[in-house]
Amino acid sequence: MSLSIEYIPATSPVHKLHALTKLAGALTVLTLSMLMGTPVPLVILQLALLGIAAVANVHQELLGAMKGLLKVAVVLIVLQVLFYSEGTALVPLFAGLAITDQGILFGVTMALRMLVIVSSFLLFLMTTPTRSTVLSLVEYLKVPYDYAFLFITALRFIPTFIEEVHLIRQAQEARAHDFSGGAFSRVRSLFPLALPLVSISLKRAERMAMAMETRGFGLPGRTHYRLEAPEAGDFLMMLLMVLAVVIISLFL
Amino acid sequence: MDVFPAGHPLLQAQQLKHTFRTGRCALQSVNVTIHAGEMVAIIGRNGAGKTTLTKHFNGLLKPTAGTVLVGGQDTRRVSVAQLARTVSYVFQNPDHQIFHGRLFDEVAFGPRNLGLSGKELDQRVASALDAVNLAAYVDRDPAELSRGQRKRATIASVLAMKTPVLILDEPTSGQDYQESRQIMAILQQLHQQGHTILLITHDMELVQEQAQRVLVLGDGQLLLDGSPDELFRQASLLQIAGLRRPPIIDLQHRLEELGLTASVPTAESLAAALASRIQQGPSVHVDPTPGRNAACP
Ligand SMILES: Nc1ncnc2c1ncn2[C@@H]1O[C@H](COP(=O)(O)OP(=O)(O)OP(=O)(O)O)[C@@H](O)[C@H]1O
Ligand SMILES: [Mg+2]
C-alpha cells in the first residue's frame, strides 16, 4: 500500500482550481458524508471522487491509497458489527453480543464514510501544491503564517522521517539487534529505534529554527512572491458545493 | 578470521543491480570479490553508489537483480542480525545509531547482542574505547560529545564486536588530522590482525597511503578495481570519477616526466631523489619562465 500525500504535479482542470476551492470541496464532501446515513449515497460520492481523480490524472494513486484504507475499513466494520446491539439479531455471539442487521449496516456506513473523507482530503493534497494551500490559508483565511508554516513543515518532513526510521533500523540491525520477537519484548526492542529518532528530530528542529532565524524568519511585514486569486470558475464551483449541501440536506 | 583463511573469497557481488523504489538505479551490474584479509578503499563522487554497494555486504540492502554472497551465503537467505556476526558496519551519520545515555552501554550494545557479558564484555568495551581515544568518556552521555567524537564512538561500538569484516562509511570525515591518522592506524592494526576492511572515503591521500586495492564507482558502475598506483596513472578515469591525485603523486608524476624516478612516493624518498640529482648537476630541466608556478622572491 502506498498512502501518497504528496503533491503530484500535472496540468488538469482540477489542478487549476484555486486551493481554497479544493479545500472547500473537501469540507463539502465531509459535510455531505455526515449527512448521508446509508451506504448507497456514500458509494455514489466515492465514485464521484474517483471520477474527479481520473480527471486530475491521480486515480492510480487514489486507488492505491484506497486499497490501503480498505484494511482500516475492515477493522471498523468488524468492531461495529461486534459491539452494535440494536436491530434484529442474525447470529448470536458470546456474552450476550450478537451480529445484527443494523450493526452491519452501521459498520459499512462508518467504513464508507471514513473512506470518502480520507479520499477527498487525499485528492485535495495530491492536486494542490502545499505552497498554494499555505498561501490561501494565510491570505484569505487569515491563519497566522507561523501556524500555516508549522502545518506545511510537518507534511514536508514525513518522507524524511520515514527515511530516518529506515536508516536507524539498519544501523541497529547491523549491530546484531533483533527487531522481531514476541509482543512483550517487541516494545523493548523498539527503544533502539525510537530514541535516536526522537533525538535526531529534536536536533533537526533546533538546527532548522536557527537556520530560519538567521535568514530573517519571523520579521514583521512578510510579503509573498506569488499571489493567487480565485477565478470565475472557482466561484462557480463553490456555489455548486453550497447548492449540493442544501439540496442533499433537504432530501435526506 | 579463523573461520575464513586469508585469500578466501569473503564478499562477492555477482551482476549486482540495485534499483530503489523511487526508480533510481543506484548500481548497475557490479561484479567484485573481496578476499579475506584485504584492505579495500571505495571511492567515487557523491551519489556514485558507494554506500549502496557496501550496504549489500551486510544484507541491509538486498540486490534487485544478481546475487551477493557473504562467506558463501546468499544475503537474501540470511537475516541482517545473523550477518552481523561476520560483517559490522559503521554508518555515515553517527546519530542514526547512538541511543544510550552512557557511552559504555552504547559500545556494549553490539557485543551484548552477540551474547557477550561479564569480564569479556568490559574488556572489549574498554579496549575499543581506548583505541579511539575515548576511554576518558566511558561514563559520559554520548549526546554531550562533539560530532567527531560521536563518530569515533560508533567506530568503537563496532570494534568491540570484533567481526571478521569491518565496513566503514567515511570513518575519517569530520575528524581533525591527528584523529583521522589515529583511526587509520587502528584500521591498519586490525588489518594486520587479519580483519578484512572496507572503507569508503573521499581522502585520496588516505587511499594512496593505506589501501592495497581501490574500487572506483561512478554512476553505479565499477570504473576501476585495482591498486592505487593503477588509479593514479589513469588521468581520464580520475577526471570521470571527479578525483584528484594527492599532491605527492602529482609531484612524482611530474618528476617522472622530467626523467627523475623515485620508487616509493613519500615526501622523504622524493626529497632524497631530488637532492641527489641536484648534487649530481643540473640535468633536471627547470622551467625558467616566471608564471604562476614561479617561486616567491
Ligand atoms: N533510500 C534511497 N531511496 C532512493 N534513492 C536512494 C536511496 N539511497 C540512495 N539513493 C540514491 O542512490 C544513489 C547512490 O547513493 P549512495 O548513498 O550509495 O551514494 P554515495 O556514493 O554513498 O554518496 P556520498 O558520497 O554522498 O555518501 C544516489 O543518487 C542516491 O540519491
Ligand atoms: Mg554514502
Coordinates of C-alpha atoms and ligand atoms in Angstrom, one line a residue:
Chain A
M1 CA 0.0 0.0 0.0
S2 CA 1.2 3.5 -0.7
L3 CA -0.6 6.3 1.0
S4 CA 0.6 9.2 -1.1
I5 CA 0.0 12.6 0.5
E6 CA 2.4 14.4 -1.8
Y7 CA 1.5 16.9 -4.4
I8 CA 1.5 15.3 -7.9
P9 CA 2.3 17.9 -10.4
A10 CA 0.1 17.9 -13.6
T11 CA -2.0 20.2 -15.6
S12 CA -5.6 19.4 -15.3
P13 CA -8.8 21.3 -14.6
V14 CA -8.7 20.1 -11.0
H15 CA -5.1 21.2 -10.5
K16 CA -6.0 24.6 -11.9
L17 CA -8.7 25.3 -9.4
H18 CA -7.8 27.6 -6.5
A19 CA -6.6 25.9 -3.3
L20 CA -9.5 27.5 -1.4
T21 CA -12.0 25.9 -3.8
K22 CA -10.5 22.5 -3.3
L23 CA -10.3 22.9 0.4
A24 CA -14.0 23.9 0.3
G25 CA -14.6 20.9 -1.8
A26 CA -13.0 18.5 0.7
L27 CA -15.1 20.2 3.5
T28 CA -18.2 19.9 1.4
V29 CA -17.6 16.1 1.0
L30 CA -17.0 15.9 4.7
T31 CA -20.4 17.6 5.4
L32 CA -22.2 15.5 2.8
S33 CA -20.8 12.3 4.2
M34 CA -22.1 13.2 7.6
L35 CA -25.5 13.9 6.2
M36 CA -25.6 10.6 4.5
G37 CA -26.6 7.7 6.8
T38 CA -26.9 4.9 4.3
P39 CA -24.2 3.1 2.1
V40 CA -25.6 3.8 -1.3
P41 CA -25.2 7.6 -1.5
L42 CA -21.8 7.2 0.1
V43 CA -20.8 4.8 -2.6
I44 CA -22.0 7.3 -5.2
L45 CA -20.0 10.0 -3.5
Q46 CA -16.9 7.9 -3.6
L47 CA -17.4 7.1 -7.3
A48 CA -17.7 10.8 -7.9
L49 CA -14.4 11.4 -6.1
L50 CA -12.8 8.7 -8.3
G51 CA -14.2 10.5 -11.3
I52 CA -12.6 13.7 -10.2
A53 CA -9.4 11.9 -9.5
A54 CA -9.4 10.5 -13.1
V55 CA -9.9 14.0 -14.5
A56 CA -6.9 15.1 -12.4
N57 CA -4.9 12.0 -13.6
V58 CA -4.3 10.9 -10.0
H59 CA -6.7 8.0 -10.0
Q60 CA -3.8 5.4 -9.8
E61 CA -2.6 7.0 -6.6
L62 CA -6.0 7.3 -5.1
L63 CA -6.9 3.7 -5.9
G64 CA -3.6 2.6 -4.3
A65 CA -4.4 4.6 -1.2
M66 CA -7.9 3.2 -1.1
K67 CA -6.5 -0.3 -1.2
G68 CA -4.6 0.5 2.0
L69 CA -7.6 2.1 3.6
L70 CA -9.6 -1.0 2.9
K71 CA -7.8 -2.7 5.8
V72 CA -8.8 0.0 8.2
A73 CA -12.3 -0.2 6.8
V74 CA -12.5 -3.9 7.5
V75 CA -11.4 -3.3 11.1
L76 CA -14.0 -0.6 11.5
I77 CA -16.7 -2.9 10.2
V78 CA -15.7 -5.8 12.4
L79 CA -15.7 -3.6 15.5
Q80 CA -19.1 -2.1 14.7
V81 CA -20.6 -5.5 13.9
L82 CA -19.3 -7.0 17.1
F83 CA -20.4 -4.3 19.5
Y84 CA -23.6 -2.9 18.0
S85 CA -26.5 -4.4 19.8
E86 CA -29.6 -2.8 18.2
G87 CA -31.7 -4.4 15.4
T88 CA -32.6 -7.9 14.8
A89 CA -30.0 -10.5 15.8
L90 CA -28.8 -12.6 12.9
V91 CA -26.0 -14.6 14.6
P92 CA -25.8 -14.8 18.3
L93 CA -22.4 -14.4 19.8
F94 CA -20.9 -15.0 23.3
A95 CA -21.7 -12.8 26.3
G96 CA -25.0 -11.6 25.0
L97 CA -23.5 -10.0 22.0
A98 CA -24.9 -10.7 18.5
I99 CA -24.4 -9.7 14.9
T100 CA -27.4 -7.6 14.0
D101 CA -28.6 -6.3 10.6
Q102 CA -28.4 -2.8 11.9
G103 CA -24.8 -3.4 13.1
I104 CA -23.7 -4.5 9.7
L105 CA -25.4 -1.5 8.1
F106 CA -23.9 0.9 10.6
G107 CA -20.4 -0.6 10.3
V108 CA -20.5 -0.5 6.5
T109 CA -21.7 3.1 6.6
M110 CA -19.0 4.1 9.0
A111 CA -16.3 2.5 6.9
L112 CA -17.5 4.1 3.7
R113 CA -17.7 7.5 5.4
M114 CA -14.1 7.1 6.5
L115 CA -13.1 6.1 3.0
V116 CA -14.9 9.1 1.5
I117 CA -13.5 11.7 3.9
V118 CA -9.9 10.4 3.6
S119 CA -10.1 10.2 -0.2
S120 CA -11.4 13.7 -0.5
F121 CA -8.6 15.1 1.5
L122 CA -6.0 13.0 -0.3
L123 CA -7.4 14.3 -3.6
F124 CA -7.0 17.8 -2.2
L125 CA -3.4 17.2 -1.1
M126 CA -2.5 15.5 -4.3
T127 CA -3.7 18.2 -6.6
T128 CA -2.7 21.2 -4.7
P129 CA 0.9 22.4 -4.1
T130 CA 1.4 22.9 -0.4
R131 CA 2.7 26.4 -1.1
S132 CA -0.7 27.3 -2.6
T133 CA -2.5 25.8 0.4
V134 CA -0.4 27.8 2.8
L135 CA -0.8 31.0 0.8
S136 CA -4.6 30.8 0.7
L137 CA -4.7 29.9 4.4
V138 CA -2.7 32.9 5.2
E139 CA -4.1 35.4 2.7
Y140 CA -7.7 34.5 2.7
L141 CA -8.5 32.7 5.9
K142 CA -6.1 34.9 7.9
V143 CA -4.4 32.0 9.6
P144 CA -1.2 33.3 11.2
Y145 CA 1.8 32.4 9.0
D146 CA 3.6 30.6 11.8
Y147 CA 0.8 28.1 12.1
A148 CA 0.5 27.6 8.4
F149 CA 4.2 27.1 8.2
L150 CA 4.1 24.6 11.0
F151 CA 1.5 22.6 9.1
I152 CA 3.4 22.6 5.8
T153 CA 6.7 21.7 7.5
A154 CA 5.0 18.8 9.3
L155 CA 3.8 17.4 6.0
R156 CA 7.2 18.1 4.3
F157 CA 9.1 16.1 6.9
I158 CA 7.1 12.9 6.7
P159 CA 9.2 11.4 4.0
T160 CA 12.4 12.5 5.7
F161 CA 11.1 10.9 8.9
I162 CA 10.4 7.6 7.2
E163 CA 13.9 7.6 5.6
E164 CA 15.3 8.2 9.0
V165 CA 13.4 5.3 10.5
H166 CA 14.9 3.1 7.8
L167 CA 18.4 4.2 8.4
I168 CA 18.2 3.8 12.2
R169 CA 16.7 0.4 11.8
Q170 CA 19.6 -0.6 9.5
A171 CA 22.2 0.8 11.9
Q172 CA 20.9 -1.2 14.8
E173 CA 20.4 -4.4 12.8
A174 CA 24.0 -4.0 11.7
R175 CA 24.9 -4.3 15.3
A176 CA 23.0 -7.6 15.6
H177 CA 19.9 -6.1 17.1
D178 CA 16.8 -8.1 16.5
F179 CA 13.6 -6.1 16.0
S180 CA 11.3 -9.0 15.8
G181 CA 10.2 -11.1 18.7
G182 CA 7.2 -11.6 21.0
A183 CA 4.7 -8.9 21.7
F184 CA 6.3 -8.1 25.1
S185 CA 9.9 -8.0 24.0
R186 CA 8.8 -6.2 20.9
V187 CA 8.2 -3.0 22.8
R188 CA 11.6 -3.1 24.4
S189 CA 13.2 -3.9 21.2
L190 CA 11.9 -0.7 19.7
F191 CA 13.9 1.6 22.1
P192 CA 17.0 1.4 19.8
L193 CA 14.8 2.8 17.0
A194 CA 12.7 5.3 18.9
L195 CA 15.4 7.0 21.0
P196 CA 17.7 8.1 18.1
L197 CA 14.6 9.1 16.1
V198 CA 13.5 11.5 18.8
S199 CA 16.9 12.9 19.4
I200 CA 17.6 13.4 15.7
S201 CA 14.3 15.0 15.2
L202 CA 14.8 17.4 18.1
K203 CA 18.2 18.3 16.9
R204 CA 17.0 18.9 13.4
A205 CA 14.2 21.1 14.7
E206 CA 16.6 23.2 16.6
R207 CA 19.0 23.5 13.7
M208 CA 16.2 24.4 11.4
A209 CA 14.9 27.1 13.8
M210 CA 18.4 28.6 13.9
A211 CA 18.8 28.5 10.2
M212 CA 15.5 30.1 9.7
E213 CA 16.1 32.9 12.2
T214 CA 19.4 33.7 10.6
R215 CA 17.5 34.2 7.4
G216 CA 15.0 36.5 8.9
F217 CA 12.1 34.3 9.7
G218 CA 9.5 36.0 12.0
L219 CA 10.3 39.5 11.0
P220 CA 7.1 41.6 10.5
G221 CA 5.9 42.7 7.1
R222 CA 6.2 39.4 5.2
T223 CA 5.3 39.6 1.5
H224 CA 4.6 36.9 -1.0
Y225 CA 6.3 36.4 -4.2
R226 CA 3.3 35.0 -6.0
L227 CA -0.3 35.8 -5.3
E228 CA -3.1 33.5 -6.4
A229 CA -6.7 34.8 -6.6
P230 CA -9.8 32.7 -7.1
E231 CA -11.3 33.0 -10.6
A232 CA -14.8 32.8 -12.0
G233 CA -14.7 29.0 -12.2
D234 CA -13.8 28.8 -8.6
F235 CA -16.7 30.9 -7.5
L236 CA -19.0 28.8 -9.7
M237 CA -17.7 25.6 -8.1
M238 CA -18.2 27.0 -4.6
L239 CA -21.7 28.0 -5.5
L240 CA -22.4 24.4 -6.7
M241 CA -21.0 23.0 -3.5
V242 CA -23.3 25.1 -1.3
L243 CA -26.2 24.1 -3.5
A244 CA -25.3 20.5 -3.2
V245 CA -25.2 20.6 0.5
V246 CA -28.5 22.5 0.7
I247 CA -30.3 20.2 -1.7
I248 CA -29.0 17.0 -0.2
S249 CA -29.7 18.0 3.4
L250 CA -33.3 18.8 2.2
F251 CA -33.8 15.4 0.6
L252 CA -32.0 13.1 3.1
Chain B
M1 CA 39.2 -14.6 10.9
D2 CA 39.9 -18.1 12.0
V3 CA 36.7 -19.0 10.1
F4 CA 38.0 -17.5 6.9
P5 CA 41.6 -18.2 5.9
A6 CA 43.4 -15.3 4.2
G7 CA 42.6 -15.2 0.5
H8 CA 39.3 -16.9 0.9
P9 CA 36.6 -15.1 -1.2
L10 CA 34.5 -13.5 1.5
L11 CA 32.3 -10.9 0.0
Q12 CA 31.1 -11.5 -3.6
A13 CA 28.8 -9.3 -5.7
Q14 CA 27.7 -11.0 -8.9
Q15 CA 25.9 -9.0 -11.6
L16 CA 24.7 -6.9 -8.7
K17 CA 22.0 -4.4 -9.6
H18 CA 20.0 -2.2 -7.2
T19 CA 17.1 0.0 -8.2
F20 CA 15.5 1.9 -5.3
R21 CA 11.8 2.1 -5.1
T22 CA 11.9 5.6 -6.3
G23 CA 13.1 4.2 -9.6
R24 CA 16.6 5.4 -9.1
C25 CA 19.1 2.8 -10.4
A26 CA 22.0 3.1 -8.0
L27 CA 24.0 0.1 -9.0
Q28 CA 24.2 -1.4 -12.5
S29 CA 25.8 -4.8 -12.8
V30 CA 28.7 -4.7 -10.3
N31 CA 31.0 -7.7 -10.2
V32 CA 33.5 -7.7 -7.4
T33 CA 35.0 -10.2 -5.0
I34 CA 36.7 -9.2 -1.7
H35 CA 39.0 -11.8 -0.2
A36 CA 39.6 -12.4 3.5
G37 CA 42.4 -10.2 4.8
E38 CA 42.1 -7.5 2.2
M39 CA 42.0 -3.8 2.9
V40 CA 40.0 -2.1 0.2
A41 CA 39.1 1.6 -0.3
I42 CA 36.0 2.6 -2.1
I43 CA 35.9 6.0 -3.8
G44 CA 33.7 8.0 -6.1
R45 CA 31.7 11.1 -6.3
N46 CA 28.8 11.9 -4.1
G47 CA 25.9 9.8 -5.2
A48 CA 28.1 7.3 -7.0
G49 CA 26.6 4.3 -5.1
K50 CA 29.3 3.6 -2.5
T51 CA 27.0 3.4 0.4
T52 CA 24.5 1.4 -1.6
L53 CA 27.2 -1.1 -2.6
T54 CA 28.5 -1.6 0.9
K55 CA 25.1 -2.0 2.5
H56 CA 24.7 -5.1 0.3
F57 CA 27.6 -6.7 2.0
N58 CA 25.9 -6.9 5.4
G59 CA 22.5 -7.6 4.0
L60 CA 20.9 -4.2 4.8
L61 CA 20.1 -3.9 1.2
K62 CA 19.1 -6.9 -1.0
P63 CA 20.0 -7.0 -4.7
T64 CA 17.1 -6.2 -7.0
A65 CA 19.0 -8.4 -9.5
G66 CA 22.1 -10.5 -9.3
T67 CA 23.5 -12.1 -6.1
V68 CA 25.6 -11.1 -3.1
L69 CA 27.4 -13.7 -1.1
V70 CA 28.8 -13.2 2.3
G71 CA 31.1 -16.1 3.4
G72 CA 29.4 -18.1 0.6
Q73 CA 25.9 -17.4 1.9
D74 CA 23.3 -15.6 -0.2
T75 CA 22.4 -12.5 1.7
R76 CA 18.8 -12.9 0.7
R77 CA 18.5 -16.1 2.8
V78 CA 20.2 -14.8 6.0
S79 CA 19.0 -12.1 8.4
V80 CA 21.0 -9.0 9.0
A81 CA 21.4 -9.8 12.6
Q82 CA 22.9 -13.1 11.6
L83 CA 25.2 -11.5 9.1
A84 CA 26.3 -9.0 11.8
R85 CA 28.4 -11.8 13.3
T86 CA 30.5 -11.7 10.2
V87 CA 30.3 -8.1 9.0
S88 CA 29.9 -5.0 11.1
Y89 CA 29.2 -1.6 9.7
V90 CA 29.9 2.0 10.7
F91 CA 27.3 4.3 9.3
Q92 CA 28.0 7.7 7.7
N93 CA 25.9 9.5 10.3
P94 CA 26.6 8.5 13.9
D95 CA 23.3 9.9 15.2
H96 CA 21.5 7.1 13.4
Q97 CA 22.7 4.6 16.0
I98 CA 23.5 6.3 19.2
F99 CA 20.7 6.0 21.8
H100 CA 22.2 5.0 25.1
G101 CA 22.7 7.6 27.9
R102 CA 26.1 6.2 28.7
L103 CA 29.0 5.7 26.3
F104 CA 29.8 2.3 27.9
D105 CA 26.4 0.9 27.1
E106 CA 26.4 2.3 23.6
V107 CA 29.7 0.5 22.8
A108 CA 28.5 -2.6 24.7
F109 CA 25.2 -2.8 22.7
G110 CA 26.6 -4.8 19.7
P111 CA 28.7 -7.3 21.7
R112 CA 25.8 -7.9 24.1
N113 CA 23.6 -8.7 21.0
L114 CA 26.3 -11.2 20.1
G115 CA 25.9 -12.8 23.5
L116 CA 28.9 -11.4 25.4
S117 CA 28.8 -10.4 29.0
G118 CA 30.9 -10.0 32.2
K119 CA 34.6 -9.6 32.1
E120 CA 35.0 -10.3 28.4
L121 CA 32.5 -7.6 27.6
D122 CA 34.1 -5.0 29.9
Q123 CA 37.4 -5.7 28.4
R124 CA 36.2 -5.4 24.8
V125 CA 34.5 -2.1 25.5
A126 CA 37.5 -0.7 27.3
S127 CA 39.9 -1.6 24.6
A128 CA 37.7 -0.4 21.9
L129 CA 37.2 3.0 23.6
D130 CA 40.9 3.1 24.2
A131 CA 41.6 2.6 20.6
V132 CA 39.5 5.6 19.5
N133 CA 40.8 7.8 22.3
L134 CA 37.6 8.0 24.2
A135 CA 38.5 6.0 27.3
A136 CA 38.1 9.1 29.5
Y137 CA 34.4 9.4 28.4
V138 CA 33.3 5.9 29.3
D139 CA 30.6 7.1 31.7
R140 CA 29.6 10.2 29.8
D141 CA 26.4 10.7 27.8
P142 CA 27.3 10.3 24.1
A143 CA 25.0 13.2 23.4
E144 CA 27.5 15.5 25.1
L145 CA 30.3 14.5 22.8
S146 CA 31.2 16.5 19.7
R147 CA 30.2 15.1 16.3
G148 CA 33.7 13.9 15.6
Q149 CA 33.8 12.2 18.9
R150 CA 30.4 10.6 18.3
K151 CA 31.7 9.2 15.1
R152 CA 34.6 7.7 16.9
A153 CA 32.2 6.3 19.5
T154 CA 30.4 4.5 16.7
I155 CA 33.7 3.1 15.4
A156 CA 34.4 1.8 18.9
S157 CA 31.0 0.2 19.1
V158 CA 31.8 -1.8 16.0
L159 CA 35.4 -2.5 17.0
A160 CA 34.1 -4.1 20.2
M161 CA 32.2 -6.7 18.0
K162 CA 35.4 -8.0 16.6
T163 CA 33.8 -9.3 13.4
P164 CA 36.0 -10.7 10.6
V165 CA 34.8 -8.0 8.3
L166 CA 34.5 -4.2 9.0
I167 CA 32.9 -1.8 6.7
L168 CA 33.3 1.9 7.5
D169 CA 31.4 4.6 5.7
E170 CA 33.7 7.7 5.7
P171 CA 35.3 7.0 9.0
T172 CA 37.6 10.0 8.9
S173 CA 35.1 12.6 7.8
G174 CA 34.8 15.4 10.4
Q175 CA 37.9 14.3 12.2
D176 CA 40.9 16.5 12.7
Y177 CA 44.2 15.5 11.2
Q178 CA 45.5 13.7 14.2
E179 CA 42.3 11.8 14.9
S180 CA 41.9 10.7 11.3
R181 CA 45.5 9.4 11.4
Q182 CA 44.7 7.5 14.6
I183 CA 41.6 6.0 13.1
M184 CA 43.7 4.8 10.2
A185 CA 46.3 3.4 12.5
I186 CA 43.6 1.4 14.2
L187 CA 42.4 0.1 10.9
Q188 CA 45.9 -0.8 9.8
Q189 CA 46.4 -2.7 13.1
L190 CA 43.1 -4.6 12.6
H191 CA 44.1 -5.4 9.1
Q192 CA 47.4 -6.8 10.3
Q193 CA 45.5 -9.0 12.7
G194 CA 43.7 -10.5 9.8
H195 CA 40.5 -8.5 9.6
T196 CA 39.0 -7.7 6.2
I197 CA 38.4 -3.9 5.9
L198 CA 36.3 -2.0 3.5
L199 CA 36.3 1.8 3.8
I200 CA 34.5 4.5 1.9
T201 CA 36.5 7.7 1.7
H202 CA 37.0 10.9 -0.1
D203 CA 40.5 11.3 1.2
M204 CA 42.9 10.5 -1.7
E205 CA 46.0 10.7 0.5
L206 CA 44.5 8.0 2.7
V207 CA 43.8 5.9 -0.3
Q208 CA 47.4 6.3 -1.5
E209 CA 48.9 5.5 1.9
Q210 CA 46.6 2.9 3.3
A211 CA 44.8 0.8 0.6
Q212 CA 46.2 -2.1 -1.4
R213 CA 43.2 -2.1 -3.5
V214 CA 40.8 0.6 -4.7
L215 CA 37.3 0.3 -6.1
V216 CA 36.2 3.4 -8.1
L217 CA 32.5 3.8 -8.5
G218 CA 30.9 6.2 -10.9
D219 CA 27.2 6.4 -11.6
G220 CA 26.5 3.0 -10.2
Q221 CA 29.2 1.3 -12.2
L222 CA 32.6 -0.1 -11.1
L223 CA 35.0 2.0 -13.1
L224 CA 38.2 0.5 -11.7
D225 CA 39.3 -2.3 -9.5
G226 CA 43.0 -2.1 -9.0
S227 CA 45.9 -0.8 -7.0
P228 CA 46.1 2.9 -6.1
D229 CA 49.1 3.1 -8.5
E230 CA 46.9 2.0 -11.4
L231 CA 44.3 4.5 -10.4
F232 CA 46.7 7.4 -10.3
R233 CA 48.1 6.5 -13.7
Q234 CA 44.7 6.8 -15.4
A235 CA 44.2 10.5 -15.8
S236 CA 41.0 10.2 -17.8
L237 CA 39.5 7.9 -15.2
L238 CA 40.4 10.3 -12.4
Q239 CA 38.6 13.0 -14.3
I240 CA 35.4 11.0 -14.9
A241 CA 35.4 10.0 -11.3
G242 CA 35.9 13.6 -10.2
L243 CA 39.0 12.7 -8.3
R244 CA 42.4 14.3 -7.9
R245 CA 45.7 12.7 -7.3
P246 CA 47.3 13.6 -4.0
P247 CA 49.9 16.3 -4.4
I248 CA 52.8 13.9 -3.7
I249 CA 51.7 11.6 -6.5
D250 CA 51.3 14.6 -8.8
L251 CA 54.8 15.7 -8.0
Q252 CA 56.1 12.2 -8.6
H253 CA 54.5 12.0 -12.0
R254 CA 55.8 15.5 -13.0
L255 CA 59.2 14.5 -11.9
E256 CA 59.0 11.2 -13.9
E257 CA 58.2 13.3 -17.0
L258 CA 61.5 15.0 -16.3
G259 CA 63.3 11.7 -16.1
L260 CA 63.6 11.5 -12.3
T261 CA 62.1 8.4 -10.7
A262 CA 61.5 7.8 -7.1
S263 CA 60.0 4.4 -6.4
V264 CA 58.1 4.9 -3.2
P265 CA 56.2 8.2 -3.3
T266 CA 56.8 9.6 0.1
A267 CA 58.0 13.1 0.8
E268 CA 61.3 11.7 2.1
S269 CA 62.0 9.5 -0.9
L270 CA 61.2 12.2 -3.4
A271 CA 63.3 14.7 -1.4
A272 CA 66.2 12.3 -1.4
A273 CA 66.0 11.6 -5.1
L274 CA 65.8 15.3 -5.9
A275 CA 68.7 16.2 -3.6
S276 CA 70.9 13.5 -5.1
R277 CA 70.0 14.7 -8.6
I278 CA 70.7 18.3 -7.8
Q279 CA 74.1 17.4 -6.3
Q280 CA 74.9 15.5 -9.5
G281 CA 74.4 18.6 -11.5
P282 CA 71.7 20.4 -13.3
S283 CA 70.4 17.7 -15.6
V284 CA 66.9 18.4 -14.4
H285 CA 65.4 20.9 -16.7
V286 CA 63.8 23.6 -14.7
D287 CA 61.3 25.8 -16.5
P288 CA 62.8 29.3 -16.2
T289 CA 59.7 31.2 -17.3
P290 CA 58.2 33.1 -14.4
G291 CA 54.5 32.4 -14.2
R292 CA 52.1 31.2 -11.7
N293 CA 54.5 28.4 -10.8
A294 CA 57.3 30.8 -10.0
A295 CA 58.5 30.7 -6.5
C296 CA 58.1 33.7 -4.2
P297 CA 61.1 36.0 -4.2
Ligands
LIG1 N1 16.9 5.0 0.1 C1 17.0 5.6 -1.1 N2 16.0 5.8 -1.9 C2 16.2 6.3 -3.2 N3 17.3 6.6 -3.7 C3 18.4 6.5 -3.0 C4 18.3 5.9 -1.6 N4 19.6 5.9 -1.1 C5 20.4 6.3 -2.1 N5 19.7 6.7 -3.2 C6 20.3 7.2 -4.4 O1 21.2 6.3 -4.9 C7 22.4 6.9 -5.4 C8 23.6 6.4 -4.7 O2 23.5 6.8 -3.4 P1 24.7 6.4 -2.3 O3 24.2 6.8 -1.0 O4 25.1 5.0 -2.5 O5 25.9 7.3 -2.8 P2 27.3 7.5 -2.1 O6 28.3 7.1 -3.2 O7 27.4 6.8 -0.8 O8 27.4 9.1 -2.0 P3 28.0 10.0 -0.8 O9 29.4 10.2 -1.1 O10 27.3 11.3 -0.9 O11 27.8 9.3 0.5 C9 22.1 8.4 -5.2 O12 21.7 9.0 -6.4 C10 21.0 8.5 -4.2 O13 20.2 9.6 -4.4
MG2 MG 27.5 7.5 1.1

